[in-house]
Amino acid sequence: MRSLPRARDLARLVRAPAALSVPGDVLAGAAAARLPLRPELLGMVASSVCLYWAGMALNDYADRDLDAVERPERPIPSGAVTPAEARAVAGALTAAGLGLAALA
């Protein structure tokens, strides 16, 4: 029986550190629209991060055959994350992102 992917493998799948660039987009948009800093903006930031990570997981799923040749160290070709797990992560993060946006 295969064990579930570790948190480190999932962080690599979604390229977790790259999400540090996401809050700036939301905050810059709010500033350009002259919106006051409100708690709802945190929800929008969290939503954007979830959607960004979902896109990264889905991209790795879509590129898994190419990555197997060109980037075998990536989570899916290396076997750290299965294609089905990557799809599930992408779906869960998309749902979370949409839910957070609705709440915000």
PDB file of C-alpha atoms in Angstrom:
ATOM      1  CA  MET A   1       0.000   0.000   0.000  1.00  0.00           C
ATOM      2  CA  ARG A   2       1.342   3.400  -1.015  1.00  0.00           C
ATOM      3  CA  SER A   3       1.529   6.072   1.657  1.00  0.00           C
ATOM      4  CA  LEU A   4       0.067   9.517   1.178  1.00  0.00           C
ATOM      5  CA  PRO A   5       2.380  12.264  -0.097  1.00  0.00           C
ATOM      6  CA  ARG A   6       4.274  14.142   2.564  1.00  0.00           C
ATOM      7  CA  ALA A   7       3.661  17.838   3.187  1.00  0.00           C
ATOM      8  CA  ARG A   8       7.062  18.598   1.674  1.00  0.00           C
ATOM      9  CA  ASP A   9       6.100  16.813  -1.556  1.00  0.00           C
ATOM     10  CA  LEU A  10       2.808  18.704  -1.733  1.00  0.00           C
ATOM     11  CA  ALA A  11       4.622  21.997  -1.116  1.00  0.00           C
ATOM     12  CA  ARG A  12       6.911  21.147  -4.043  1.00  0.00           C
ATOM     13  CA  LEU A  13       3.898  20.257  -6.200  1.00  0.00           C
ATOM     14  CA  VAL A  14       2.194  23.621  -5.666  1.00  0.00           C
ATOM     15  CA  ARG A  15       5.501  25.540  -5.514  1.00  0.00           C
ATOM     16  CA  ALA A  16       4.469  26.951  -2.158  1.00  0.00           C
ATOM     17  CA  PRO A  17       7.123  29.703  -1.846  1.00  0.00           C
ATOM     18  CA  ALA A  18       6.076  31.217  -5.185  1.00  0.00           C
ATOM     19  CA  ALA A  19       2.731  32.173  -3.608  1.00  0.00           C
ATOM     20  CA  LEU A  20       4.498  34.961  -1.731  1.00  0.00           C
ATOM     21  CA  SER A  21       4.046  37.057  -4.882  1.00  0.00           C
ATOM     22  CA  VAL A  22       0.252  36.608  -4.894  1.00  0.00           C
ATOM     23  CA  PRO A  23      -0.809  38.920  -2.029  1.00  0.00           C
ATOM     24  CA  GLY A  24       0.811  41.872  -3.748  1.00  0.00           C
ATOM     25  CA  ASP A  25      -1.551  41.529  -6.705  1.00  0.00           C
ATOM     26  CA  VAL A  26      -4.639  41.650  -4.496  1.00  0.00           C
ATOM     27  CA  LEU A  27      -3.316  44.510  -2.399  1.00  0.00           C
ATOM     28  CA  ALA A  28      -2.198  46.492  -5.454  1.00  0.00           C
ATOM     29  CA  GLY A  29      -5.644  46.062  -6.995  1.00  0.00           C
ATOM     30  CA  ALA A  30      -7.298  47.207  -3.793  1.00  0.00           C
ATOM     31  CA  ALA A  31      -5.001  50.219  -3.598  1.00  0.00           C
ATOM     32  CA  ALA A  32      -5.661  51.121  -7.242  1.00  0.00           C
ATOM     33  CA  ALA A  33      -9.404  50.923  -6.561  1.00  0.00           C
ATOM     34  CA  ARG A  34      -8.887  53.030  -3.428  1.00  0.00           C
ATOM     35  CA  LEU A  35     -10.450  50.356  -1.248  1.00  0.00           C
ATOM     36  CA  PRO A  36      -9.752  50.588   2.474  1.00  0.00           C
ATOM     37  CA  LEU A  37      -7.812  47.789   4.139  1.00  0.00           C
ATOM     38  CA  ARG A  38     -10.524  45.532   5.514  1.00  0.00           C
ATOM     39  CA  PRO A  39     -10.651  41.932   6.763  1.00  0.00           C
ATOM     40  CA  GLU A  40     -12.312  40.860   3.514  1.00  0.00           C
ATOM     41  CA  LEU A  41      -9.042  41.562   1.725  1.00  0.00           C
ATOM     42  CA  LEU A  42      -7.393  38.788   3.735  1.00  0.00           C
ATOM     43  CA  GLY A  43     -10.049  36.410   2.431  1.00  0.00           C
ATOM     44  CA  MET A  44      -9.320  37.526  -1.115  1.00  0.00           C
ATOM     45  CA  VAL A  45      -5.583  37.034  -0.551  1.00  0.00           C
ATOM     46  CA  ALA A  46      -6.201  33.522   0.795  1.00  0.00           C
ATOM     47  CA  SER A  47      -8.518  32.768  -2.117  1.00  0.00           C
ATOM     48  CA  SER A  48      -5.911  33.933  -4.621  1.00  0.00           C
ATOM     49  CA  VAL A  49      -3.203  31.816  -2.995  1.00  0.00           C
ATOM     50  CA  CYS A  50      -5.421  28.726  -3.130  1.00  0.00           C
ATOM     51  CA  LEU A  51      -6.243  29.312  -6.793  1.00  0.00           C
ATOM     52  CA  TYR A  52      -2.576  29.936  -7.617  1.00  0.00           C
ATOM     53  CA  TRP A  53      -1.552  26.688  -5.918  1.00  0.00           C
ATOM     54  CA  ALA A  54      -4.373  24.829  -7.679  1.00  0.00           C
ATOM     55  CA  GLY A  55      -3.035  26.044 -11.005  1.00  0.00           C
ATOM     56  CA  MET A  56       0.459  24.854 -10.153  1.00  0.00           C
ATOM     57  CA  ALA A  57      -0.796  21.372  -9.240  1.00  0.00           C
ATOM     58  CA  LEU A  58      -2.935  21.177 -12.374  1.00  0.00           C
ATOM     59  CA  ASN A  59      -0.005  22.358 -14.509  1.00  0.00           C
ATOM     60  CA  ASP A  60       2.198  19.575 -13.135  1.00  0.00           C
ATOM     61  CA  TYR A  61      -0.579  17.075 -13.808  1.00  0.00           C
ATOM     62  CA  ALA A  62      -0.945  18.292 -17.400  1.00  0.00           C
ATOM     63  CA  ASP A  63       2.820  18.347 -18.000  1.00  0.00           C
ATOM     64  CA  ARG A  64       3.583  15.027 -16.312  1.00  0.00           C
ATOM     65  CA  ASP A  65       4.702  13.251 -19.512  1.00  0.00           C
ATOM     66  CA  LEU A  66       6.986  16.104 -20.572  1.00  0.00           C
ATOM     67  CA  ASP A  67       8.291  16.464 -17.016  1.00  0.00           C
ATOM     68  CA  ALA A  68       9.127  12.744 -16.957  1.00  0.00           C
ATOM     69  CA  VAL A  69      11.628  13.453 -19.730  1.00  0.00           C
ATOM     70  CA  GLU A  70      12.793  17.008 -18.990  1.00  0.00           C
ATOM     71  CA  ARG A  71      12.314  17.354 -15.210  1.00  0.00           C
ATOM     72  CA  PRO A  72      12.207  13.880 -13.655  1.00  0.00           C
ATOM     73  CA  GLU A  73      12.855  15.335 -10.198  1.00  0.00           C
ATOM     74  CA  ARG A  74       9.404  16.970 -10.115  1.00  0.00           C
ATOM     75  CA  PRO A  75       6.880  15.434  -7.697  1.00  0.00           C
ATOM     76  CA  ILE A  76       4.798  13.440 -10.206  1.00  0.00           C
ATOM     77  CA  PRO A  77       7.571  11.919 -12.362  1.00  0.00           C
ATOM     78  CA  SER A  78       9.647  11.148  -9.272  1.00  0.00           C
ATOM     79  CA  GLY A  79       6.728   9.233  -7.756  1.00  0.00           C
ATOM     80  CA  ALA A  80       6.429  11.485  -4.704  1.00  0.00           C
ATOM     81  CA  VAL A  81       2.890  12.445  -5.790  1.00  0.00           C
ATOM     82  CA  THR A  82       0.639  10.387  -8.049  1.00  0.00           C
ATOM     83  CA  PRO A  83      -1.265  11.993 -10.931  1.00  0.00           C
ATOM     84  CA  ALA A  84      -4.536  11.259  -9.120  1.00  0.00           C
ATOM     85  CA  GLU A  85      -3.253  12.987  -5.983  1.00  0.00           C
ATOM     86  CA  ALA A  86      -2.216  16.028  -8.030  1.00  0.00           C
ATOM     87  CA  ARG A  87      -5.713  16.199  -9.563  1.00  0.00           C
ATOM     88  CA  ALA A  88      -7.278  15.891  -6.111  1.00  0.00           C
ATOM     89  CA  VAL A  89      -5.050  18.650  -4.719  1.00  0.00           C
ATOM     90  CA  ALA A  90      -5.918  20.907  -7.658  1.00  0.00           C
ATOM     91  CA  GLY A  91      -9.636  20.258  -7.195  1.00  0.00           C
ATOM     92  CA  ALA A  92      -9.565  20.778  -3.435  1.00  0.00           C
ATOM     93  CA  LEU A  93      -7.584  24.004  -3.721  1.00  0.00           C
ATOM     94  CA  THR A  94      -9.914  25.300  -6.439  1.00  0.00           C
ATOM     95  CA  ALA A  95     -12.937  24.585  -4.229  1.00  0.00           C
ATOM     96  CA  ALA A  96     -11.224  26.239  -1.256  1.00  0.00           C
ATOM     97  CA  GLY A  97     -10.315  29.280  -3.343  1.00  0.00           C
ATOM     98  CA  LEU A  98     -13.860  29.688  -4.633  1.00  0.00           C
ATOM     99  CA  GLY A  99     -15.283  29.208  -1.150  1.00  0.00           C
ATOM    100  CA  LEU A 100     -12.946  31.794   0.361  1.00  0.00           C
ATOM    101  CA  ALA A 101     -13.797  34.250  -2.426  1.00  0.00           C
ATOM    102  CA  ALA A 102     -17.509  33.777  -1.770  1.00  0.00           C
ATOM    103  CA  LEU A 103     -17.010  34.373   1.940  1.00  0.00           C
ATOM    104  CA  ALA A 104     -14.886  37.458   1.351  1.00  0.00           C
TER     105      ALA A 104
END
